[in-house]
PDB file of C-alpha atoms in Angstrom:
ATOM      1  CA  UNK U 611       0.000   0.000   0.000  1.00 95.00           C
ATOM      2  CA  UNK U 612       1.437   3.455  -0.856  1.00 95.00           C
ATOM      3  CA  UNK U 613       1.444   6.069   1.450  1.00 96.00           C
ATOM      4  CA  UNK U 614      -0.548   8.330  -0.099  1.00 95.00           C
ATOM      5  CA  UNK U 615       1.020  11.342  -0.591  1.00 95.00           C
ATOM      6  CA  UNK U 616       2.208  11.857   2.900  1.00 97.00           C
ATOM      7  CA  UNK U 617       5.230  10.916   3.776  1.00 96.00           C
ATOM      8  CA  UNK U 618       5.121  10.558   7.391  1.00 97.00           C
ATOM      9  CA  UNK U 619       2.160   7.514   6.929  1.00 98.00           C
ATOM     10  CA  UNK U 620       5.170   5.466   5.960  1.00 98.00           C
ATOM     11  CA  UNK U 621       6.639   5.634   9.480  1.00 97.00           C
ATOM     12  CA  UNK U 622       3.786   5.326  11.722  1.00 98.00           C
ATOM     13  CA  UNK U 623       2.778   1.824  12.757  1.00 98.00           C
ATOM     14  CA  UNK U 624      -1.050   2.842  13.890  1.00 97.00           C
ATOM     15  CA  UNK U 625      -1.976   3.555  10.202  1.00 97.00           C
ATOM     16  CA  UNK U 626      -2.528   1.845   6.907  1.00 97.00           C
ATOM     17  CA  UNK U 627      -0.572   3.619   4.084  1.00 98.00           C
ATOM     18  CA  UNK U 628       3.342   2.871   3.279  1.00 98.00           C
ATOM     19  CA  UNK U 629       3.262  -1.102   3.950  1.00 98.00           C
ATOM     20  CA  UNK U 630       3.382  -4.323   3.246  1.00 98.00           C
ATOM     21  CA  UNK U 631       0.763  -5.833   5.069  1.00 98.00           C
ATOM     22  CA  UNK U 632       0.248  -9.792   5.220  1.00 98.00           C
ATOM     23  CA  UNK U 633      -3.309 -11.390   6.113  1.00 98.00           C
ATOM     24  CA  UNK U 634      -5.121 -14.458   6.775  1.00 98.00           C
ATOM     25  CA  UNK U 635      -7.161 -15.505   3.326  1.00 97.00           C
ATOM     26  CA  UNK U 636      -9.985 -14.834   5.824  1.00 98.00           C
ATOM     27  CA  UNK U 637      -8.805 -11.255   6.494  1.00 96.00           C
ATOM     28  CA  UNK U 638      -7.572 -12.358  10.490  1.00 98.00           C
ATOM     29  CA  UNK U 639      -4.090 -10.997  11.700  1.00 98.00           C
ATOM     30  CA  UNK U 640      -1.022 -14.331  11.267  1.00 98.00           C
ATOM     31  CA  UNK U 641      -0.432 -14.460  15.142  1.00 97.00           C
ATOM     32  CA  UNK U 642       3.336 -14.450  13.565  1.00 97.00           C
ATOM     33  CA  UNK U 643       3.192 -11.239  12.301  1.00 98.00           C
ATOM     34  CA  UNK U 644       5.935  -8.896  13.750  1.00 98.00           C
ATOM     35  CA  UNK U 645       4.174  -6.391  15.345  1.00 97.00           C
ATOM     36  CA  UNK U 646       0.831  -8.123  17.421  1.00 95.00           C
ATOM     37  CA  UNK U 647      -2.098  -7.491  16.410  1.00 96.00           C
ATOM     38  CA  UNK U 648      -1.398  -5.699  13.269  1.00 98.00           C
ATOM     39  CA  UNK U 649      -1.743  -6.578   9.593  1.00 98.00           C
ATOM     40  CA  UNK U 650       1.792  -4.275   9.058  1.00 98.00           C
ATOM     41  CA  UNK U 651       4.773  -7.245   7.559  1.00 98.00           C
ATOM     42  CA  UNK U 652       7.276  -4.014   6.577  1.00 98.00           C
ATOM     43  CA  UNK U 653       7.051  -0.394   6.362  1.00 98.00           C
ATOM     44  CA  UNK U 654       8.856   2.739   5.410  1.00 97.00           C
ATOM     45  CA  UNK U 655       7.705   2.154   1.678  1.00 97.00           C
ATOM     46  CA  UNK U 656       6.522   5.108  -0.494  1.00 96.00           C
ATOM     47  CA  UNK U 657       5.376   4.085  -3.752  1.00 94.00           C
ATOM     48  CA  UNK U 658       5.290   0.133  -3.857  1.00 92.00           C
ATOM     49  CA  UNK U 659       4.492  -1.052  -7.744  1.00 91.00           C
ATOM     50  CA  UNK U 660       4.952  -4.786  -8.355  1.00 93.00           C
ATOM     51  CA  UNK U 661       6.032  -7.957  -6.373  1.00 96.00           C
ATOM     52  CA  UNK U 662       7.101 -11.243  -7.101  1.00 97.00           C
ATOM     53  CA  UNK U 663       8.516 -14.092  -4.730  1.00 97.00           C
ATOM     54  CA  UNK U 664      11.303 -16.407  -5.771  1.00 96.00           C
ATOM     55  CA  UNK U 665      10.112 -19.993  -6.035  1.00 95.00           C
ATOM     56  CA  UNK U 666      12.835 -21.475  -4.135  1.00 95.00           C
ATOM     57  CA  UNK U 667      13.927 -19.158  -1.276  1.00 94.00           C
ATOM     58  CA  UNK U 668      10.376 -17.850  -0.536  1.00 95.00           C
ATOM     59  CA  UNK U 669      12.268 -14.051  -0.841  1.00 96.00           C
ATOM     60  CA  UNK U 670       9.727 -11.711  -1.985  1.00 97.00           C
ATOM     61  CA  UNK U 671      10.918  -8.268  -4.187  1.00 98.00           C
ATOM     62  CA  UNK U 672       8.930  -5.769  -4.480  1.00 98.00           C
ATOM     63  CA  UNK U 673       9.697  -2.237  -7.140  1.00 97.00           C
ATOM     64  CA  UNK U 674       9.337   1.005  -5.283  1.00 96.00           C
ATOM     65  CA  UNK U 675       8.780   4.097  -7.377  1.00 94.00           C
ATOM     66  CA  UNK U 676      10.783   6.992  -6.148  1.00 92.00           C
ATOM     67  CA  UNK U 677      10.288  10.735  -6.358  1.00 91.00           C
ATOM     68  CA  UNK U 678      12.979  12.335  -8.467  1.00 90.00           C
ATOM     69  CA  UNK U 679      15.663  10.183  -7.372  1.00 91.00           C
ATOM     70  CA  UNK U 680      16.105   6.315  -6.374  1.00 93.00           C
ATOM     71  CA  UNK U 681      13.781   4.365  -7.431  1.00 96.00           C
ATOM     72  CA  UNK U 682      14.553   0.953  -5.419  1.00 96.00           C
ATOM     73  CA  UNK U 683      13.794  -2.991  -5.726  1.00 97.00           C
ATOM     74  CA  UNK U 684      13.664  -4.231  -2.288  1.00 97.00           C
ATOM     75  CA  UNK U 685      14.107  -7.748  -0.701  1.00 97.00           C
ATOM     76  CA  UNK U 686      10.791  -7.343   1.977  1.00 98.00           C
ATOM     77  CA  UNK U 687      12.013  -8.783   5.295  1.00 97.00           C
ATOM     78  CA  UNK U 688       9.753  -9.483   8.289  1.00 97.00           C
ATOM     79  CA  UNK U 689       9.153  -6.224  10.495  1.00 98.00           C
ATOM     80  CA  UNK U 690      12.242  -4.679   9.109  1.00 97.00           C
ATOM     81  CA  UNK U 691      11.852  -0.325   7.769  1.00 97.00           C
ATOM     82  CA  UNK U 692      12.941   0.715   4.409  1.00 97.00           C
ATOM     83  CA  UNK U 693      13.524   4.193   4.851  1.00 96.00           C
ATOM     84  CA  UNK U 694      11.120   6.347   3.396  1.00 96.00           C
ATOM     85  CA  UNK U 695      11.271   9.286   4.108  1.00 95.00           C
ATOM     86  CA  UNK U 696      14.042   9.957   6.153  1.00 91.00           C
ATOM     87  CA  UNK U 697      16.318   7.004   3.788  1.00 89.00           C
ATOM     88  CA  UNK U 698      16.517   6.550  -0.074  1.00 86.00           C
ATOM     89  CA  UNK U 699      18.339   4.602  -1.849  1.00 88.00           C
ATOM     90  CA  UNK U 700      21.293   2.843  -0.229  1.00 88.00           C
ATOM     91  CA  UNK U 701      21.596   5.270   2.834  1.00 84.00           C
ATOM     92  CA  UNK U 702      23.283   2.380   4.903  1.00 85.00           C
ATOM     93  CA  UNK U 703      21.717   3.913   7.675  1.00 89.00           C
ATOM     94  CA  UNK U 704      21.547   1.076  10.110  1.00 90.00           C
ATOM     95  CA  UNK U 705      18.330   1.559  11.470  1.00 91.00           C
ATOM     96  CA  UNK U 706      17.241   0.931   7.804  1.00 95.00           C
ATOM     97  CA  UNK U 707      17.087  -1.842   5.491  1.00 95.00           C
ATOM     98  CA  UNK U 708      19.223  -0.313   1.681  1.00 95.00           C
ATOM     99  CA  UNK U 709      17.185  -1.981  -1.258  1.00 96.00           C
ATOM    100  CA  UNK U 710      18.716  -4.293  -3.159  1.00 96.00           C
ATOM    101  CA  UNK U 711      18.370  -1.965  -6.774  1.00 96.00           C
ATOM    102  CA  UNK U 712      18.622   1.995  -6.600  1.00 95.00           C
ATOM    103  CA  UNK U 713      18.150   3.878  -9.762  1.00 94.00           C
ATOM    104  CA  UNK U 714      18.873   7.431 -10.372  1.00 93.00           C
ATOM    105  CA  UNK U 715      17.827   9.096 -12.847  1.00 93.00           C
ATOM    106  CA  UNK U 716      14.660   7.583 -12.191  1.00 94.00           C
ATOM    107  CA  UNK U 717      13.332   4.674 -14.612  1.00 94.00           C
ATOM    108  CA  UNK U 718       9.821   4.118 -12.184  1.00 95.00           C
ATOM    109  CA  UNK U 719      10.062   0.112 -11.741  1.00 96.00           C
ATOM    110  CA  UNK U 720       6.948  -1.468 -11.961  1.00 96.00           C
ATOM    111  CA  UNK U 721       5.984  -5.782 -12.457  1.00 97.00           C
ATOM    112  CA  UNK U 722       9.358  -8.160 -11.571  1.00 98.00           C
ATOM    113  CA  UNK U 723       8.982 -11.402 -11.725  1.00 98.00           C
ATOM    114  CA  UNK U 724      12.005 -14.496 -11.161  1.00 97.00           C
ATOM    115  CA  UNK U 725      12.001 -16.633 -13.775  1.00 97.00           C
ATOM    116  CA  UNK U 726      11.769 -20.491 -12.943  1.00 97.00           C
ATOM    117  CA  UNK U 727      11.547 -22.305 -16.143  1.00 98.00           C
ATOM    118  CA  UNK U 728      12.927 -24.518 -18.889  1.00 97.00           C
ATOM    119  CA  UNK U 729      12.047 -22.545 -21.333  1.00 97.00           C
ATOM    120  CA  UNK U 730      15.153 -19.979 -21.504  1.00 96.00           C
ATOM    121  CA  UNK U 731      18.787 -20.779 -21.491  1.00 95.00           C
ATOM    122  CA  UNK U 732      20.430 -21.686 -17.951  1.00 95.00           C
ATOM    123  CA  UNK U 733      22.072 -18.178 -17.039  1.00 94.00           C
ATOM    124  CA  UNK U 734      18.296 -16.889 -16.948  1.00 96.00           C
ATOM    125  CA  UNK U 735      17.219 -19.007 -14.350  1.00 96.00           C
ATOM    126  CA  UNK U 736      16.225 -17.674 -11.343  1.00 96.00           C
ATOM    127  CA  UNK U 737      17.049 -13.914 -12.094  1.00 97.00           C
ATOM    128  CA  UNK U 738      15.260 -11.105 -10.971  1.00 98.00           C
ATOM    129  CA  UNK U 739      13.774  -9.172 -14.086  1.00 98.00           C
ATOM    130  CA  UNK U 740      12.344  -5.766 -13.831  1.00 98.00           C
ATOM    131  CA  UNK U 741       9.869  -4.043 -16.358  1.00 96.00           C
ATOM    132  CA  UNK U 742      10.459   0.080 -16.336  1.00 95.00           C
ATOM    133  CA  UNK U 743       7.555   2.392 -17.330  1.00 93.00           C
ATOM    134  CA  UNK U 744      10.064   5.663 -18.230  1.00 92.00           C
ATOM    135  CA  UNK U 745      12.142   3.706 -20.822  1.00 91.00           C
ATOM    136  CA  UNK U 746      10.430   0.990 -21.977  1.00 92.00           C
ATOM    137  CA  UNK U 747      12.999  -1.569 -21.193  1.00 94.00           C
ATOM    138  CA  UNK U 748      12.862  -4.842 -19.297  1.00 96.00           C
ATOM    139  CA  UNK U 749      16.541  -5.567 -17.582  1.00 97.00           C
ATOM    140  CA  UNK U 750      17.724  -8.547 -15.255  1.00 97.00           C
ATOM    141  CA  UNK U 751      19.269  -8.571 -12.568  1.00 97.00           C
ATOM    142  CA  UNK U 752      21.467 -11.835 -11.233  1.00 95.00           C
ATOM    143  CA  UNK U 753      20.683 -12.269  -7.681  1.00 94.00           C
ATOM    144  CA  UNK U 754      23.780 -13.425  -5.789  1.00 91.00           C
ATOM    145  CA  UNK U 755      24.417 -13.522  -1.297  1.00 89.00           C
ATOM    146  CA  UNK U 756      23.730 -16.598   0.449  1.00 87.00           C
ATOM    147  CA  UNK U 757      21.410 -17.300  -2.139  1.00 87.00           C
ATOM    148  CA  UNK U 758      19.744 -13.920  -2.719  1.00 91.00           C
ATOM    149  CA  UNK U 759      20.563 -11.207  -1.166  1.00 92.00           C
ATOM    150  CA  UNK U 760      22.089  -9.357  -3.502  1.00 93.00           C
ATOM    151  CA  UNK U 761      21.479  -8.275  -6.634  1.00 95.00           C
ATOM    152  CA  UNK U 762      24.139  -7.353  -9.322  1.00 94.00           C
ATOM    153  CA  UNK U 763      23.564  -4.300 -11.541  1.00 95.00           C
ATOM    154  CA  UNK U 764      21.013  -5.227 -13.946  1.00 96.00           C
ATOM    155  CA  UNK U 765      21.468  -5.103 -17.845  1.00 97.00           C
ATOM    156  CA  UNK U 766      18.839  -4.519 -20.382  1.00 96.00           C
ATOM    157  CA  UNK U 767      16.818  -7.910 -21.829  1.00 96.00           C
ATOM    158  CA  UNK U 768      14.571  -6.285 -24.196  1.00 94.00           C
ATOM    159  CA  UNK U 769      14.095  -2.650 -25.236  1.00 92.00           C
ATOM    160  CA  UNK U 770      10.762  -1.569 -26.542  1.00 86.00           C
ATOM    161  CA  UNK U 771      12.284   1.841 -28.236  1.00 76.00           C
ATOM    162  CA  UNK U 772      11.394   3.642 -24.870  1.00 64.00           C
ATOM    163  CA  UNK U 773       9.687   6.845 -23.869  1.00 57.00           C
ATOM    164  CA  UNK U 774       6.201   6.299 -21.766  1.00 55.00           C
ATOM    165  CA  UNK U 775       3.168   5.238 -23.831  1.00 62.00           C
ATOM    166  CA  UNK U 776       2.793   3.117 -25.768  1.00 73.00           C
ATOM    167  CA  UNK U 777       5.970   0.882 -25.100  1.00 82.00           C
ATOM    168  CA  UNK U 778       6.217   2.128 -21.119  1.00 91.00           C
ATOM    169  CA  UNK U 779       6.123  -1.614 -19.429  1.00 94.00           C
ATOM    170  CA  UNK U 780       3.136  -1.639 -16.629  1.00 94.00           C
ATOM    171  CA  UNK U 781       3.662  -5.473 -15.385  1.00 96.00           C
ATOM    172  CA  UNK U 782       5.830  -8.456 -15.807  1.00 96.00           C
ATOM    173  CA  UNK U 783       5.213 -12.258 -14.468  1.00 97.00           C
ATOM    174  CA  UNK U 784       5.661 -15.379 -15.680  1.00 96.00           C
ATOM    175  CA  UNK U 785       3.279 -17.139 -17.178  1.00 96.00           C
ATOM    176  CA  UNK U 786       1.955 -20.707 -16.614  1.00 95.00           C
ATOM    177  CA  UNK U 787       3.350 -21.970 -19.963  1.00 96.00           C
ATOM    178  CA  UNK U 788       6.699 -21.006 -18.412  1.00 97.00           C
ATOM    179  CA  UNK U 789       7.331 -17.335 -20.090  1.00 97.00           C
ATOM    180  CA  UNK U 790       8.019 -13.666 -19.672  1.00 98.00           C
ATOM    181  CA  UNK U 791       4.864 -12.287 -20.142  1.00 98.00           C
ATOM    182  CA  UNK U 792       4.425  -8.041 -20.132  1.00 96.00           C
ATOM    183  CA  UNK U 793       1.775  -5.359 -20.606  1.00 95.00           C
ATOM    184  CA  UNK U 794       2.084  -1.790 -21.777  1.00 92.00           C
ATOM    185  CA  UNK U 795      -0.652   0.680 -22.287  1.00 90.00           C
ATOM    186  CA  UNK U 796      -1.676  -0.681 -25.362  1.00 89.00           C
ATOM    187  CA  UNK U 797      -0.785  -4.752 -25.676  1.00 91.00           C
ATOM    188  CA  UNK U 798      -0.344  -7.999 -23.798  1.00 94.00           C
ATOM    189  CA  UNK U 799       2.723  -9.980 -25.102  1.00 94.00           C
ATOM    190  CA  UNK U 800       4.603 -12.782 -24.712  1.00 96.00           C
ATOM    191  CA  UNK U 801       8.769 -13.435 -25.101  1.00 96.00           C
ATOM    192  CA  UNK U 802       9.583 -16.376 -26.599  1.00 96.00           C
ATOM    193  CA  UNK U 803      13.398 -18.192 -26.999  1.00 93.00           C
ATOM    194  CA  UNK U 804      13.352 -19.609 -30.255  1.00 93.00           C
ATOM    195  CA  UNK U 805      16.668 -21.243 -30.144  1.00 91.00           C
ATOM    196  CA  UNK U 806      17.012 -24.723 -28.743  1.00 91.00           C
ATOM    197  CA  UNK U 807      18.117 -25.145 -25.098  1.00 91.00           C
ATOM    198  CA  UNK U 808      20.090 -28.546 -24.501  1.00 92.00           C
ATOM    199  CA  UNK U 809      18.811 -30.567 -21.574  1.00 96.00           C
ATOM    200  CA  UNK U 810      19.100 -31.364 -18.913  1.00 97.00           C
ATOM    201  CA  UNK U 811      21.671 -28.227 -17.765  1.00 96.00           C
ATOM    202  CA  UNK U 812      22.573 -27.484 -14.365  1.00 96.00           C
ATOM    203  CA  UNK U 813      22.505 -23.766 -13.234  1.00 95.00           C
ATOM    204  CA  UNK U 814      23.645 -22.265 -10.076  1.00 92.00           C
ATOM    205  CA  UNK U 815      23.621 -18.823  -7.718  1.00 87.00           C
ATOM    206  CA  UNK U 816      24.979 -17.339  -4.558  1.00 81.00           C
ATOM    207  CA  UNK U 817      28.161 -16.892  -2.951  1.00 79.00           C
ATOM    208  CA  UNK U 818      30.069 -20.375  -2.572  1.00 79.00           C
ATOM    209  CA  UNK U 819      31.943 -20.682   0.524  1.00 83.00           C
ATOM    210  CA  UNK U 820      32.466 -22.396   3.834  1.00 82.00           C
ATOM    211  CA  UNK U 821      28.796 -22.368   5.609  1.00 82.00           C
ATOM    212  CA  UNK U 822      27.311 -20.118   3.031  1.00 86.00           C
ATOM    213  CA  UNK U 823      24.191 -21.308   0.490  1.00 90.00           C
ATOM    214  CA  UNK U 824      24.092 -22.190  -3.042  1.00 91.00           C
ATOM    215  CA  UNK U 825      21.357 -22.574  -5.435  1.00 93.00           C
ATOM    216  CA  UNK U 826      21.628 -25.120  -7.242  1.00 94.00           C
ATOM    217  CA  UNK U 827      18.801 -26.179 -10.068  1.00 96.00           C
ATOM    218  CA  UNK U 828      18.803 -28.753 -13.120  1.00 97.00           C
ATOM    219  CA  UNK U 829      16.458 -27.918 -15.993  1.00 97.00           C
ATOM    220  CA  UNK U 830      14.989 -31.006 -17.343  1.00 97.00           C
ATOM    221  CA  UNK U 831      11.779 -32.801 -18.862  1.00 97.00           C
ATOM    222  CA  UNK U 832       8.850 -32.371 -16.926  1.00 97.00           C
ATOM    223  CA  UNK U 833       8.287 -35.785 -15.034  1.00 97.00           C
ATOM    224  CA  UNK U 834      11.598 -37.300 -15.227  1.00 97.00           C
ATOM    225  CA  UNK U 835      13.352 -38.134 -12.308  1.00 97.00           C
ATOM    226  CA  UNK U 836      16.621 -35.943 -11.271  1.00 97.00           C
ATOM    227  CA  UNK U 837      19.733 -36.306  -9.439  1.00 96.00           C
ATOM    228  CA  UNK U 838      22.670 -33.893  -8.375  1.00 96.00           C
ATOM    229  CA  UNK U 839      26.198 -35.353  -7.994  1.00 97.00           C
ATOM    230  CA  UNK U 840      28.137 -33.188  -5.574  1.00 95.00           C
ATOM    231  CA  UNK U 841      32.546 -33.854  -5.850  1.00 95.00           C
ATOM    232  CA  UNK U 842      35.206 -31.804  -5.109  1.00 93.00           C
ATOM    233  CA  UNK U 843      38.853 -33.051  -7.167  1.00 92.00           C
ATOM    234  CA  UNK U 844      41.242 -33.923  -4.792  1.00 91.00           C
ATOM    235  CA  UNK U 845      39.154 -34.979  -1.641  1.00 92.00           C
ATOM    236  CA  UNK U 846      37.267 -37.725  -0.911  1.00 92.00           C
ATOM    237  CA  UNK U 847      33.573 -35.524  -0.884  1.00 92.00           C
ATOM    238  CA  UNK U 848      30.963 -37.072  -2.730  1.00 94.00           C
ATOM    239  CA  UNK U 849      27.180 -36.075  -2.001  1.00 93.00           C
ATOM    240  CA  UNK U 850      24.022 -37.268  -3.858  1.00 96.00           C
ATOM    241  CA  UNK U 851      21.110 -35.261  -4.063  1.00 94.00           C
ATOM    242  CA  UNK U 852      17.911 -36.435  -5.252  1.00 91.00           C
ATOM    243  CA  UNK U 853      15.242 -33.486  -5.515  1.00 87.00           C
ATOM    244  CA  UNK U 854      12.787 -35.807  -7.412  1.00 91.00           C
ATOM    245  CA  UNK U 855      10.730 -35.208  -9.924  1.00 96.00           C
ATOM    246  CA  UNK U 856      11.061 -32.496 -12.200  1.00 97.00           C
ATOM    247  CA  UNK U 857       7.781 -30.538 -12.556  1.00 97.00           C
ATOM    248  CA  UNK U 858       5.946 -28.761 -15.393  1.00 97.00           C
ATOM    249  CA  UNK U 859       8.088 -25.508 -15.656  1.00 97.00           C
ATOM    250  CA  UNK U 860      10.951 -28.032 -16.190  1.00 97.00           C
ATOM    251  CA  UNK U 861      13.145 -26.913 -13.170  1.00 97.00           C
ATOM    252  CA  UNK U 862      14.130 -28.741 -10.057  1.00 96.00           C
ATOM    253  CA  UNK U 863      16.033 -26.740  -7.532  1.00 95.00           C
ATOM    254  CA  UNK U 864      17.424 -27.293  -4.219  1.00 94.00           C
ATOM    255  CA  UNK U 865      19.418 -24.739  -1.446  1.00 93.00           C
ATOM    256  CA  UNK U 866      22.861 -26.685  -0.986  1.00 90.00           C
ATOM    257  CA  UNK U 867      24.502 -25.564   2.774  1.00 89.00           C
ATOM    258  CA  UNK U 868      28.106 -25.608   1.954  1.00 86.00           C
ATOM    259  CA  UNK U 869      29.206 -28.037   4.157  1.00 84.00           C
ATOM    260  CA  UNK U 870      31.955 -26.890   6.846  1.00 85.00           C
ATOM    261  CA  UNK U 871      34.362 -29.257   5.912  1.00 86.00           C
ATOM    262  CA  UNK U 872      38.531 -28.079   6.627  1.00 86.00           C
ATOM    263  CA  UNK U 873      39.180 -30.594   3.249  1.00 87.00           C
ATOM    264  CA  UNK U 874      37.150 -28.407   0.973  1.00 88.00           C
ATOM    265  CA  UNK U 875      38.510 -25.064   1.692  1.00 88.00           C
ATOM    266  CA  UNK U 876      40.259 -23.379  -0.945  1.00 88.00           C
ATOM    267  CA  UNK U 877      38.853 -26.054  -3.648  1.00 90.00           C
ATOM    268  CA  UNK U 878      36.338 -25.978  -6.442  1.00 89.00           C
ATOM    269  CA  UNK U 879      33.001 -27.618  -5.575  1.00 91.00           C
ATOM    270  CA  UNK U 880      32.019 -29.520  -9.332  1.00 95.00           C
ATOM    271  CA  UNK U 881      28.525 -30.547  -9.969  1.00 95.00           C
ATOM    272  CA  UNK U 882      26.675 -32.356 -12.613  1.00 97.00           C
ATOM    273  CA  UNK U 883      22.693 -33.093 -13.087  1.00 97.00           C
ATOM    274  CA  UNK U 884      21.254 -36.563 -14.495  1.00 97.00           C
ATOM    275  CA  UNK U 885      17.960 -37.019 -15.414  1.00 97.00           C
ATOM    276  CA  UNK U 886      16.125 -40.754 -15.871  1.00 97.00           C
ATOM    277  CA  UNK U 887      13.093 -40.954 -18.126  1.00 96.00           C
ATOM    278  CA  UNK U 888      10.370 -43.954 -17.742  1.00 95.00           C
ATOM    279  CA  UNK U 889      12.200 -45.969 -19.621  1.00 96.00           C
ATOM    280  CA  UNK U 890      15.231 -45.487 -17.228  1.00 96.00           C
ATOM    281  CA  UNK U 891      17.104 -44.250 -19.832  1.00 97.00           C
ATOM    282  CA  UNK U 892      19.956 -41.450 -18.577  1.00 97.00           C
ATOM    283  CA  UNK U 893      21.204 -38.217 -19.650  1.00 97.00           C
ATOM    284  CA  UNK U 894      23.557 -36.131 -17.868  1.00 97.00           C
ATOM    285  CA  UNK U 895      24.867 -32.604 -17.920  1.00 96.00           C
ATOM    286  CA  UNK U 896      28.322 -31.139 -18.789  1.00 94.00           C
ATOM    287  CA  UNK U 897      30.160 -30.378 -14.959  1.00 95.00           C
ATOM    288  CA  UNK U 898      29.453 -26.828 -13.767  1.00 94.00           C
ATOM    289  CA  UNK U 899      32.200 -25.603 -11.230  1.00 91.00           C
ATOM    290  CA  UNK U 900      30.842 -23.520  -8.562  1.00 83.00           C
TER     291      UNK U 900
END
């Protein structure tokens, strides 16, 4: 909810405007909400546009339109405060959460969506892309951290020409047939990969290290079976994963823990992906190195 013209609603937890608020599907209060009794999830939030959540982690991002300067995507936390008005942009104030994305000159975000198909090539999967109304463009953003926290500066994925109506994008999500799907003021349109995309491929994001978490997802045939096989040259670490069946977007992911283990450190972690059709027939990806 915006906060209606006045900044100071974003700040004060007795009233509506400048939240996120999270309800019941019968309209009751979560009794794990942060603040008891209230409907309020986050606050501090001026203009909020579009959301999205990622599939895997549960994260949800949300665009915030700013005034003349920073417009922000933000990773919503539980009960934390984004700023606004007192904080825009990355203020690293630390009574404040910064937002992932800050733009200036302003580009007004609007729909994001994380794309969780098949049906694009593997360095697609599971980034964060971002529709703008002032230019027209859509642009991605690979989310990185321990597995999303972060996102790296975004680069353009499609440009409409720019410039408001009638290519200004108003909302992004993904579709049930597995695509990018986007409106403007005047259409309702679809992006389709036309090249082929060799499965199954393994893709991966975050930060690898000791203790942190990795992202790691095999794009497949809907309904085969998949397994991960986990090594690391020179040690004796071998790890099977098994996240079951891949389903109808074609993607089977799972959140790999890093394991604190002293004979890892300083070595590559190598993983590959196998699929196994009904007729237990197998086909298995190249080795990614993460």
């Amino acid at each position: 909810v915006g906060e209606n013209g006045v900044g100071s609603n974003a700040q004060d937890l007795s009233v509506i405007p400048g939240k996120v608020h999270r309800l019941n599907p019968d309209g009751t209060i979560p009794a794990d909400n942060p603040f008891p009794g209230s409907p309020i999830w986050s606050y501090g939030l001026r203009n909020s546009f579009g959301f999205s959540f990622h599939p895997v982690t549960g994260s949800l991002f949300l665009s915030e339109a700013g005034p003349n300067s920073d417009d922000e995507v933000n990773r919503i936390v539980r009960g934390d405060n984004y700023g606004w008005p007192a904080g825009r942009g990355c203020a690293n104030d630390p009574g404040f959460r910064d937002p992932l994305l800050a733009f200036t000159p302003v580009v007004t975000p609007t729909g994001n969506a994380v794309l969780h198909s098949n049906r694009y090539p593997a360095q697609f999967l599971h980034n964060l892309f971002i529709g703008e109304w002032n230019t027209g463009r859509i642009r991605r953003s690979m989310l990185a951290g321990t597995p999303d926290t972060e996102a790296l500066p975004p680069s353009t994925f499609l440009d409409l020409g720019g410039g408001f109506e009638p290519n200004g994008i108003l909302d992004l999500k993904m579709g049930p047939d597995g695509h990018l799907w986007f409106s403007t003021p005047n259409s309702i349109r679809r992006i389709v990969f036309t090249l082929p995309i060799p499965l199954p491929t393994l893709a991966s994001s975050g930060t690898p290290a000791i203790g942190n978490q990795i992202l790691l997802s095999l794009l497949g045939n809907p309904g085969e079976a998949a397994f991960l096989l986990l090594t690391s040259p020179g040690t004796a670490f071998r790890r099977v994963i098994s996240p079951g069946v891949i389903p109808p977007l074609g993607v089977s992911s799972t959140v790999l823990g890093i394991p604190n283990d002293p004979t890892l450190v300083g070595r590559a972690l190598v993983a590959r992906g196998f699929t196994v059709n009904a007729a237990f027939q197998v086909s298995a990806s190249g080795p990614l190195e993460v």
